[in-house]
Amino acid sequence: MTKLIAGNWKMNGSLAANQALVQAMLEGLQGIEPKAEMALCAPSLYLAQMQSLLTGSAIAWGAQDVSAQEQGAFTGEISAAMLKDFACRYAIVGHSERRQYHAESDAAVASKAQRALAAGVTPIVCVGETLAERDANQTEAVVKRQLAAVIHAVAHCTSEIVVAYEPVWAIGTGKTATPEMAQAVHAVLRKQISAATQHPERVKILYGGSMNAANAASLLAQPDIDGGLIGGASLKAADFLQIVAAAQL
Ligand code: PEP
């Protein structure tokens, strides 16, 4: 399946910095027929800018979160329909930073995924264990529980989600899961997805957690790793494009 390399800019950027970064990426892609799909998930305030910079290019754009509610009195929230208004293809849901700092439950993440799908936005559903959970041999149980909540909510639309396995201890820490460690969890997730949909081949399972230009090729070579969710390295055009190039191998 075509790999997907998605950048998560987190709370970084500015109008000027975004323009320079996107321009450098688009210049770097000139004359290249990228075999991987690409996306950049920007802070929501900049989605209009992303739309104007990226329309007609090979790079899709997305949000880093979406409301679990449809519309109405939810101050500060951004609905899936609003994301669709700005032609977002993706919305990250359940990133560990949202689960950790905003106490997002499995049920809330599942509702967000459901809202995104209902509006025609593909949710990138993040799952992953903390270091304490890995040390307690709970990795499999944790990621299965997190994914099960989403599968239960989206039911027959399971084949339309993207899953990202992001071990919490590997995010922004420089510690990457070895390709074998990541593959083992991806295989578990693949099996769970296969049991839940008649079209498991449509579901990409990305790896995220300190993926960079140096380690991308070995991670992306694993049979069940269908791409990457890239934090820090998506803020540097050259690094992001090297990861995209590694996804074409
Ligand atoms: C992320 O935030 O999804 C992520 C994987 O971050 P980093 O690549 O910086 O570890």
PDB file of C-alpha atoms and ligand atoms in Angstrom:
ATOM      1  CA  MET A   1       0.000   0.000   0.000  1.00  0.00           C
ATOM      2  CA  THR A   2       1.131   3.577  -0.602  1.00  0.00           C
ATOM      3  CA  LYS A   3       2.847   4.883   2.488  1.00  0.00           C
ATOM      4  CA  LEU A   4       1.733   8.070   4.231  1.00  0.00           C
ATOM      5  CA  ILE A   5       4.196  10.479   5.795  1.00  0.00           C
ATOM      6  CA  ALA A   6       2.298  12.949   7.966  1.00  0.00           C
ATOM      7  CA  GLY A   7       3.912  15.831   9.816  1.00  0.00           C
ATOM      8  CA  ASN A   8       2.607  16.997  13.175  1.00  0.00           C
ATOM      9  CA  TRP A   9       3.828  20.529  13.707  1.00  0.00           C
ATOM     10  CA  LYS A  10       2.335  20.695  17.205  1.00  0.00           C
ATOM     11  CA  MET A  11       2.268  24.253  18.620  1.00  0.00           C
ATOM     12  CA  ASN A  12       5.031  25.558  16.393  1.00  0.00           C
ATOM     13  CA  GLY A  13       5.126  27.993  13.511  1.00  0.00           C
ATOM     14  CA  SER A  14       4.019  31.433  12.425  1.00  0.00           C
ATOM     15  CA  LEU A  15       2.689  32.832   9.166  1.00  0.00           C
ATOM     16  CA  ALA A  16       6.228  33.607   8.027  1.00  0.00           C
ATOM     17  CA  ALA A  17       7.809  30.382   9.272  1.00  0.00           C
ATOM     18  CA  ASN A  18       5.048  28.206   7.801  1.00  0.00           C
ATOM     19  CA  GLN A  19       5.360  29.860   4.438  1.00  0.00           C
ATOM     20  CA  ALA A  20       9.126  29.385   4.377  1.00  0.00           C
ATOM     21  CA  LEU A  21       8.850  25.743   5.487  1.00  0.00           C
ATOM     22  CA  VAL A  22       6.134  24.818   2.993  1.00  0.00           C
ATOM     23  CA  GLN A  23       7.923  26.643   0.202  1.00  0.00           C
ATOM     24  CA  ALA A  24      11.140  24.751   0.943  1.00  0.00           C
ATOM     25  CA  MET A  25       9.240  21.454   0.912  1.00  0.00           C
ATOM     26  CA  LEU A  26       7.499  22.229  -2.370  1.00  0.00           C
ATOM     27  CA  GLU A  27      10.777  23.324  -3.936  1.00  0.00           C
ATOM     28  CA  GLY A  28      12.423  20.132  -2.732  1.00  0.00           C
ATOM     29  CA  LEU A  29       9.664  18.109  -4.361  1.00  0.00           C
ATOM     30  CA  GLN A  30      10.031  19.797  -7.734  1.00  0.00           C
ATOM     31  CA  GLY A  31      10.776  17.328 -10.501  1.00  0.00           C
ATOM     32  CA  ILE A  32      10.161  14.405  -8.143  1.00  0.00           C
ATOM     33  CA  GLU A  33       7.244  12.028  -8.427  1.00  0.00           C
ATOM     34  CA  PRO A  34       6.841  11.106  -4.754  1.00  0.00           C
ATOM     35  CA  LYS A  35       5.523   7.599  -4.283  1.00  0.00           C
ATOM     36  CA  ALA A  36       4.447   8.295  -0.711  1.00  0.00           C
ATOM     37  CA  GLU A  37       1.421  10.313   0.264  1.00  0.00           C
ATOM     38  CA  MET A  38       2.226  13.389   2.343  1.00  0.00           C
ATOM     39  CA  ALA A  39       0.342  15.536   4.804  1.00  0.00           C
ATOM     40  CA  LEU A  40       1.096  18.348   7.226  1.00  0.00           C
ATOM     41  CA  CYS A  41      -0.988  18.818  10.373  1.00  0.00           C
ATOM     42  CA  ALA A  42      -0.740  22.457  11.405  1.00  0.00           C
ATOM     43  CA  PRO A  43      -2.220  24.437  14.288  1.00  0.00           C
ATOM     44  CA  SER A  44      -5.855  25.074  13.323  1.00  0.00           C
ATOM     45  CA  LEU A  45      -5.382  28.821  13.111  1.00  0.00           C
ATOM     46  CA  TYR A  46      -3.093  28.264  10.130  1.00  0.00           C
ATOM     47  CA  LEU A  47      -5.306  25.884   8.161  1.00  0.00           C
ATOM     48  CA  ALA A  48      -6.453  28.667   5.829  1.00  0.00           C
ATOM     49  CA  GLN A  49      -2.808  29.409   5.123  1.00  0.00           C
ATOM     50  CA  MET A  50      -2.124  25.720   4.530  1.00  0.00           C
ATOM     51  CA  GLN A  51      -5.030  25.589   2.118  1.00  0.00           C
ATOM     52  CA  SER A  52      -3.701  28.513   0.139  1.00  0.00           C
ATOM     53  CA  LEU A  53      -0.100  27.237   0.143  1.00  0.00           C
ATOM     54  CA  LEU A  54      -0.815  23.571  -0.577  1.00  0.00           C
ATOM     55  CA  THR A  55      -3.864  23.498  -2.855  1.00  0.00           C
ATOM     56  CA  GLY A  56      -2.834  21.814  -6.096  1.00  0.00           C
ATOM     57  CA  SER A  57       0.329  20.347  -4.556  1.00  0.00           C
ATOM     58  CA  ALA A  58       1.090  16.734  -3.613  1.00  0.00           C
ATOM     59  CA  ILE A  59       0.890  17.585   0.091  1.00  0.00           C
ATOM     60  CA  ALA A  60      -2.434  17.337   1.916  1.00  0.00           C
ATOM     61  CA  TRP A  61      -3.079  19.191   5.160  1.00  0.00           C
ATOM     62  CA  GLY A  62      -4.807  18.394   8.385  1.00  0.00           C
ATOM     63  CA  ALA A  63      -5.567  19.470  11.939  1.00  0.00           C
ATOM     64  CA  GLN A  64      -4.079  18.200  15.187  1.00  0.00           C
ATOM     65  CA  ASP A  65      -7.399  17.724  16.960  1.00  0.00           C
ATOM     66  CA  VAL A  66     -11.129  18.072  16.391  1.00  0.00           C
ATOM     67  CA  SER A  67     -14.102  18.546  18.677  1.00  0.00           C
ATOM     68  CA  ALA A  68     -16.077  15.541  19.870  1.00  0.00           C
ATOM     69  CA  GLN A  69     -19.194  17.708  19.487  1.00  0.00           C
ATOM     70  CA  GLU A  70     -20.977  18.542  16.280  1.00  0.00           C
ATOM     71  CA  GLN A  71     -21.656  22.273  16.847  1.00  0.00           C
ATOM     72  CA  GLY A  72     -22.965  24.788  19.348  1.00  0.00           C
ATOM     73  CA  ALA A  73     -22.010  26.117  22.751  1.00  0.00           C
ATOM     74  CA  PHE A  74     -18.506  24.670  23.065  1.00  0.00           C
ATOM     75  CA  THR A  75     -16.257  27.697  23.460  1.00  0.00           C
ATOM     76  CA  GLY A  76     -12.848  27.300  21.903  1.00  0.00           C
ATOM     77  CA  GLU A  77     -13.677  24.086  20.077  1.00  0.00           C
ATOM     78  CA  ILE A  78     -13.289  23.507  16.339  1.00  0.00           C
ATOM     79  CA  SER A  79     -15.728  21.181  14.615  1.00  0.00           C
ATOM     80  CA  ALA A  80     -15.019  18.590  11.959  1.00  0.00           C
ATOM     81  CA  ALA A  81     -17.278  20.499   9.549  1.00  0.00           C
ATOM     82  CA  MET A  82     -15.081  23.576  10.055  1.00  0.00           C
ATOM     83  CA  LEU A  83     -11.999  21.522   9.221  1.00  0.00           C
ATOM     84  CA  LYS A  84     -13.750  20.287   6.102  1.00  0.00           C
ATOM     85  CA  ASP A  85     -14.524  23.913   5.208  1.00  0.00           C
ATOM     86  CA  PHE A  86     -10.771  24.427   4.917  1.00  0.00           C
ATOM     87  CA  ALA A  87     -10.372  21.222   2.897  1.00  0.00           C
ATOM     88  CA  CYS A  88      -8.524  19.354   5.616  1.00  0.00           C
ATOM     89  CA  ARG A  89      -7.983  15.761   4.614  1.00  0.00           C
ATOM     90  CA  TYR A  90      -6.897  14.625   8.078  1.00  0.00           C
ATOM     91  CA  ALA A  91      -7.394  15.288  11.770  1.00  0.00           C
ATOM     92  CA  ILE A  92      -5.116  13.733  14.356  1.00  0.00           C
ATOM     93  CA  VAL A  93      -7.174  12.386  17.265  1.00  0.00           C
ATOM     94  CA  GLY A  94      -5.991  11.001  20.574  1.00  0.00           C
ATOM     95  CA  HIS A  95      -2.417  12.211  20.365  1.00  0.00           C
ATOM     96  CA  SER A  96      -0.731  11.285  23.636  1.00  0.00           C
ATOM     97  CA  GLU A  97      -0.169  14.955  24.418  1.00  0.00           C
ATOM     98  CA  ARG A  98      -3.960  15.473  24.260  1.00  0.00           C
ATOM     99  CA  ARG A  99      -4.601  12.347  26.314  1.00  0.00           C
ATOM    100  CA  GLN A 100      -2.013  13.456  28.862  1.00  0.00           C
ATOM    101  CA  TYR A 101      -2.503  17.232  29.130  1.00  0.00           C
ATOM    102  CA  HIS A 102      -6.203  17.427  28.306  1.00  0.00           C
ATOM    103  CA  ALA A 103      -7.300  14.203  29.975  1.00  0.00           C
ATOM    104  CA  GLU A 104      -8.841  12.868  26.789  1.00  0.00           C
ATOM    105  CA  SER A 105     -10.437   9.504  27.442  1.00  0.00           C
ATOM    106  CA  ASP A 106     -10.707   6.615  24.998  1.00  0.00           C
ATOM    107  CA  ALA A 107     -14.406   7.483  24.667  1.00  0.00           C
ATOM    108  CA  ALA A 108     -13.676  11.128  23.812  1.00  0.00           C
ATOM    109  CA  VAL A 109     -11.090  10.085  21.244  1.00  0.00           C
ATOM    110  CA  ALA A 110     -13.589   7.676  19.723  1.00  0.00           C
ATOM    111  CA  SER A 111     -16.213  10.449  19.446  1.00  0.00           C
ATOM    112  CA  LYS A 112     -13.671  12.700  17.768  1.00  0.00           C
ATOM    113  CA  ALA A 113     -12.857   9.992  15.229  1.00  0.00           C
ATOM    114  CA  GLN A 114     -16.560   9.541  14.585  1.00  0.00           C
ATOM    115  CA  ARG A 115     -17.124  13.289  14.085  1.00  0.00           C
ATOM    116  CA  ALA A 116     -14.204  13.531  11.707  1.00  0.00           C
ATOM    117  CA  LEU A 117     -15.438  10.636   9.575  1.00  0.00           C
ATOM    118  CA  ALA A 118     -18.978  11.998   9.505  1.00  0.00           C
ATOM    119  CA  ALA A 119     -17.630  15.253   8.055  1.00  0.00           C
ATOM    120  CA  GLY A 120     -15.439  13.529   5.480  1.00  0.00           C
ATOM    121  CA  VAL A 121     -12.173  14.101   7.337  1.00  0.00           C
ATOM    122  CA  THR A 122      -9.888  11.102   7.888  1.00  0.00           C
ATOM    123  CA  PRO A 123      -8.969  10.662  11.551  1.00  0.00           C
ATOM    124  CA  ILE A 124      -5.377   9.700  12.324  1.00  0.00           C
ATOM    125  CA  VAL A 125      -6.051   7.759  15.509  1.00  0.00           C
ATOM    126  CA  CYS A 126      -3.053   7.719  17.858  1.00  0.00           C
ATOM    127  CA  VAL A 127      -2.487   4.856  20.254  1.00  0.00           C
ATOM    128  CA  GLY A 128       0.520   4.062  22.401  1.00  0.00           C
ATOM    129  CA  GLU A 129       1.762   2.966  25.765  1.00  0.00           C
ATOM    130  CA  THR A 130       3.714   4.888  28.395  1.00  0.00           C
ATOM    131  CA  LEU A 131       7.064   3.633  29.607  1.00  0.00           C
ATOM    132  CA  ALA A 132       5.482   2.376  32.833  1.00  0.00           C
ATOM    133  CA  GLU A 133       2.910   0.432  30.828  1.00  0.00           C
ATOM    134  CA  ARG A 134       5.611  -1.097  28.605  1.00  0.00           C
ATOM    135  CA  ASP A 135       7.663  -2.045  31.665  1.00  0.00           C
ATOM    136  CA  ALA A 136       4.573  -3.695  33.135  1.00  0.00           C
ATOM    137  CA  ASN A 137       4.079  -5.712  29.918  1.00  0.00           C
ATOM    138  CA  GLN A 138       0.838  -3.899  29.208  1.00  0.00           C
ATOM    139  CA  THR A 139       1.726  -2.531  25.767  1.00  0.00           C
ATOM    140  CA  GLU A 140      -0.525  -4.870  23.830  1.00  0.00           C
ATOM    141  CA  ALA A 141      -3.476  -4.467  26.205  1.00  0.00           C
ATOM    142  CA  VAL A 142      -3.208  -0.661  26.186  1.00  0.00           C
ATOM    143  CA  VAL A 143      -3.042  -0.171  22.422  1.00  0.00           C
ATOM    144  CA  LYS A 144      -5.788  -2.727  21.846  1.00  0.00           C
ATOM    145  CA  ARG A 145      -8.045  -0.992  24.382  1.00  0.00           C
ATOM    146  CA  GLN A 146      -7.413   2.418  22.804  1.00  0.00           C
ATOM    147  CA  LEU A 147      -8.093   1.151  19.288  1.00  0.00           C
ATOM    148  CA  ALA A 148     -11.093  -0.933  20.355  1.00  0.00           C
ATOM    149  CA  ALA A 149     -12.872   2.182  21.627  1.00  0.00           C
ATOM    150  CA  VAL A 150     -12.542   3.787  18.195  1.00  0.00           C
ATOM    151  CA  ILE A 151     -13.501   0.644  16.286  1.00  0.00           C
ATOM    152  CA  HIS A 152     -16.573   0.278  18.478  1.00  0.00           C
ATOM    153  CA  ALA A 153     -17.626   3.879  17.737  1.00  0.00           C
ATOM    154  CA  VAL A 154     -16.923   4.014  14.011  1.00  0.00           C
ATOM    155  CA  ALA A 155     -18.047   0.425  13.300  1.00  0.00           C
ATOM    156  CA  HIS A 156     -18.442  -0.120   9.560  1.00  0.00           C
ATOM    157  CA  CYS A 157     -16.224   2.910   8.839  1.00  0.00           C
ATOM    158  CA  THR A 158     -13.180   1.262  10.429  1.00  0.00           C
ATOM    159  CA  SER A 159     -11.582   0.801   7.014  1.00  0.00           C
ATOM    160  CA  GLU A 160     -11.536   4.601   6.592  1.00  0.00           C
ATOM    161  CA  ILE A 161      -9.345   5.461   9.559  1.00  0.00           C
ATOM    162  CA  VAL A 162      -5.585   5.829   9.751  1.00  0.00           C
ATOM    163  CA  VAL A 163      -3.935   4.454  12.893  1.00  0.00           C
ATOM    164  CA  ALA A 164      -0.692   5.790  14.346  1.00  0.00           C
ATOM    165  CA  TYR A 165       1.236   3.728  16.869  1.00  0.00           C
ATOM    166  CA  GLU A 166       3.158   6.203  18.976  1.00  0.00           C
ATOM    167  CA  PRO A 167       4.850   4.819  22.068  1.00  0.00           C
ATOM    168  CA  VAL A 168       4.611   7.733  24.501  1.00  0.00           C
ATOM    169  CA  TRP A 169       8.186   7.222  25.701  1.00  0.00           C
ATOM    170  CA  ALA A 170       9.460   7.715  22.143  1.00  0.00           C
ATOM    171  CA  ILE A 171       7.689  10.996  21.361  1.00  0.00           C
ATOM    172  CA  GLY A 172      10.009  13.972  21.268  1.00  0.00           C
ATOM    173  CA  THR A 173      12.569  12.110  23.359  1.00  0.00           C
ATOM    174  CA  GLY A 174      14.970  10.942  20.673  1.00  0.00           C
ATOM    175  CA  LYS A 175      14.254   7.373  21.809  1.00  0.00           C
ATOM    176  CA  THR A 176      12.828   5.372  18.945  1.00  0.00           C
ATOM    177  CA  ALA A 177      11.271   1.952  19.172  1.00  0.00           C
ATOM    178  CA  THR A 178      13.501  -0.471  17.300  1.00  0.00           C
ATOM    179  CA  PRO A 179      12.004  -1.561  13.988  1.00  0.00           C
ATOM    180  CA  GLU A 180      11.318  -4.973  15.556  1.00  0.00           C
ATOM    181  CA  MET A 181       9.573  -3.482  18.609  1.00  0.00           C
ATOM    182  CA  ALA A 182       7.423  -1.277  16.413  1.00  0.00           C
ATOM    183  CA  GLN A 183       6.643  -4.089  13.981  1.00  0.00           C
ATOM    184  CA  ALA A 184       5.505  -6.352  16.828  1.00  0.00           C
ATOM    185  CA  VAL A 185       2.907  -3.798  17.959  1.00  0.00           C
ATOM    186  CA  HIS A 186       1.872  -2.978  14.398  1.00  0.00           C
ATOM    187  CA  ALA A 187       1.196  -6.677  13.794  1.00  0.00           C
ATOM    188  CA  VAL A 188      -1.093  -6.731  16.832  1.00  0.00           C
ATOM    189  CA  LEU A 189      -2.959  -3.672  15.560  1.00  0.00           C
ATOM    190  CA  ARG A 190      -3.213  -5.121  12.046  1.00  0.00           C
ATOM    191  CA  LYS A 191      -4.780  -8.266  13.450  1.00  0.00           C
ATOM    192  CA  GLN A 192      -7.281  -6.236  15.446  1.00  0.00           C
ATOM    193  CA  ILE A 193      -8.217  -4.190  12.382  1.00  0.00           C
ATOM    194  CA  SER A 194      -8.512  -7.299  10.233  1.00  0.00           C
ATOM    195  CA  ALA A 195     -11.042  -8.714  12.668  1.00  0.00           C
ATOM    196  CA  ALA A 196     -13.061  -5.488  12.571  1.00  0.00           C
ATOM    197  CA  THR A 197     -13.430  -4.713   8.874  1.00  0.00           C
ATOM    198  CA  GLN A 198     -13.768  -6.494   5.572  1.00  0.00           C
ATOM    199  CA  HIS A 199     -11.250  -4.077   4.068  1.00  0.00           C
ATOM    200  CA  PRO A 200      -8.246  -4.113   6.398  1.00  0.00           C
ATOM    201  CA  GLU A 201      -5.951  -3.492   3.430  1.00  0.00           C
ATOM    202  CA  ARG A 202      -7.231   0.094   3.310  1.00  0.00           C
ATOM    203  CA  VAL A 203      -6.068   0.954   6.821  1.00  0.00           C
ATOM    204  CA  LYS A 204      -2.628   2.496   7.104  1.00  0.00           C
ATOM    205  CA  ILE A 205      -0.795   1.991  10.380  1.00  0.00           C
ATOM    206  CA  LEU A 206       1.815   4.711  10.876  1.00  0.00           C
ATOM    207  CA  TYR A 207       4.675   4.670  13.355  1.00  0.00           C
ATOM    208  CA  GLY A 208       5.459   7.819  15.299  1.00  0.00           C
ATOM    209  CA  GLY A 209       8.061   8.624  17.914  1.00  0.00           C
ATOM    210  CA  SER A 210      11.354  10.303  17.053  1.00  0.00           C
ATOM    211  CA  MET A 211      11.269   9.090  13.469  1.00  0.00           C
ATOM    212  CA  ASN A 212      13.921  10.982  11.545  1.00  0.00           C
ATOM    213  CA  ALA A 213      15.932  10.985   8.346  1.00  0.00           C
ATOM    214  CA  ALA A 214      18.415   8.490   9.776  1.00  0.00           C
ATOM    215  CA  ASN A 215      16.056   5.851  11.172  1.00  0.00           C
ATOM    216  CA  ALA A 216      13.083   6.155   8.806  1.00  0.00           C
ATOM    217  CA  ALA A 217      14.187   3.613   6.202  1.00  0.00           C
ATOM    218  CA  SER A 218      14.573   0.734   8.654  1.00  0.00           C
ATOM    219  CA  LEU A 219      11.243   1.468  10.341  1.00  0.00           C
ATOM    220  CA  LEU A 220       9.393   1.910   7.064  1.00  0.00           C
ATOM    221  CA  ALA A 221      10.830  -1.358   5.749  1.00  0.00           C
ATOM    222  CA  GLN A 222       8.807  -3.339   8.306  1.00  0.00           C
ATOM    223  CA  PRO A 223       5.889  -5.198   6.735  1.00  0.00           C
ATOM    224  CA  ASP A 224       3.191  -3.616   8.901  1.00  0.00           C
ATOM    225  CA  ILE A 225       4.549  -0.057   9.050  1.00  0.00           C
ATOM    226  CA  ASP A 226       2.672   1.915   6.417  1.00  0.00           C
ATOM    227  CA  GLY A 227       4.143   5.319   7.054  1.00  0.00           C
ATOM    228  CA  GLY A 228       5.111   7.762   9.745  1.00  0.00           C
ATOM    229  CA  LEU A 229       3.677  10.465  11.963  1.00  0.00           C
ATOM    230  CA  ILE A 230       6.537  12.889  12.288  1.00  0.00           C
ATOM    231  CA  GLY A 231       6.844  15.553  14.966  1.00  0.00           C
ATOM    232  CA  GLY A 232      10.180  17.341  15.296  1.00  0.00           C
ATOM    233  CA  ALA A 233      11.557  16.252  11.929  1.00  0.00           C
ATOM    234  CA  SER A 234       8.526  17.685  10.106  1.00  0.00           C
ATOM    235  CA  LEU A 235       9.692  21.182  11.062  1.00  0.00           C
ATOM    236  CA  LYS A 236      12.732  20.852   8.813  1.00  0.00           C
ATOM    237  CA  ALA A 237      12.050  20.597   5.095  1.00  0.00           C
ATOM    238  CA  ALA A 238      15.136  18.546   4.277  1.00  0.00           C
ATOM    239  CA  ASP A 239      14.486  16.017   7.052  1.00  0.00           C
ATOM    240  CA  PHE A 240      10.829  15.631   6.160  1.00  0.00           C
ATOM    241  CA  LEU A 241      11.670  15.094   2.495  1.00  0.00           C
ATOM    242  CA  GLN A 242      14.344  12.531   3.374  1.00  0.00           C
ATOM    243  CA  ILE A 243      11.724  10.583   5.320  1.00  0.00           C
ATOM    244  CA  VAL A 244       9.391  10.824   2.328  1.00  0.00           C
ATOM    245  CA  ALA A 245      12.192   9.531   0.107  1.00  0.00           C
ATOM    246  CA  ALA A 246      12.801   6.643   2.507  1.00  0.00           C
ATOM    247  CA  ALA A 247       9.123   5.729   2.251  1.00  0.00           C
ATOM    248  CA  GLN A 248       9.510   5.131  -1.436  1.00  0.00           C
ATOM    249  CA  LEU A 249      11.977   2.277  -0.998  1.00  0.00           C
TER     250      LEU A 249
HETATM  251  C1  PEP B   1       4.387  13.202  17.359  1.00  0.00           C
HETATM  252  O1  PEP B   1       4.203  14.208  18.014  1.00  0.00           O
HETATM  253  O2  PEP B   1       3.423  12.644  16.823  1.00  0.00           O
HETATM  254  C2  PEP B   1       5.754  12.699  17.220  1.00  0.00           C
HETATM  255  C3  PEP B   1       5.930  11.514  16.720  1.00  0.00           C
HETATM  256  O3  PEP B   1       6.762  13.540  17.638  1.00  0.00           O
HETATM  257  P1  PEP B   1       8.355  13.305  17.420  1.00  0.00           P
HETATM  258  O4  PEP B   1       8.544  12.827  16.008  1.00  0.00           O
HETATM  259  O5  PEP B   1       8.965  14.638  17.663  1.00  0.00           O
HETATM  260  O6  PEP B   1       8.779  12.273  18.417  1.00  0.00           O
END
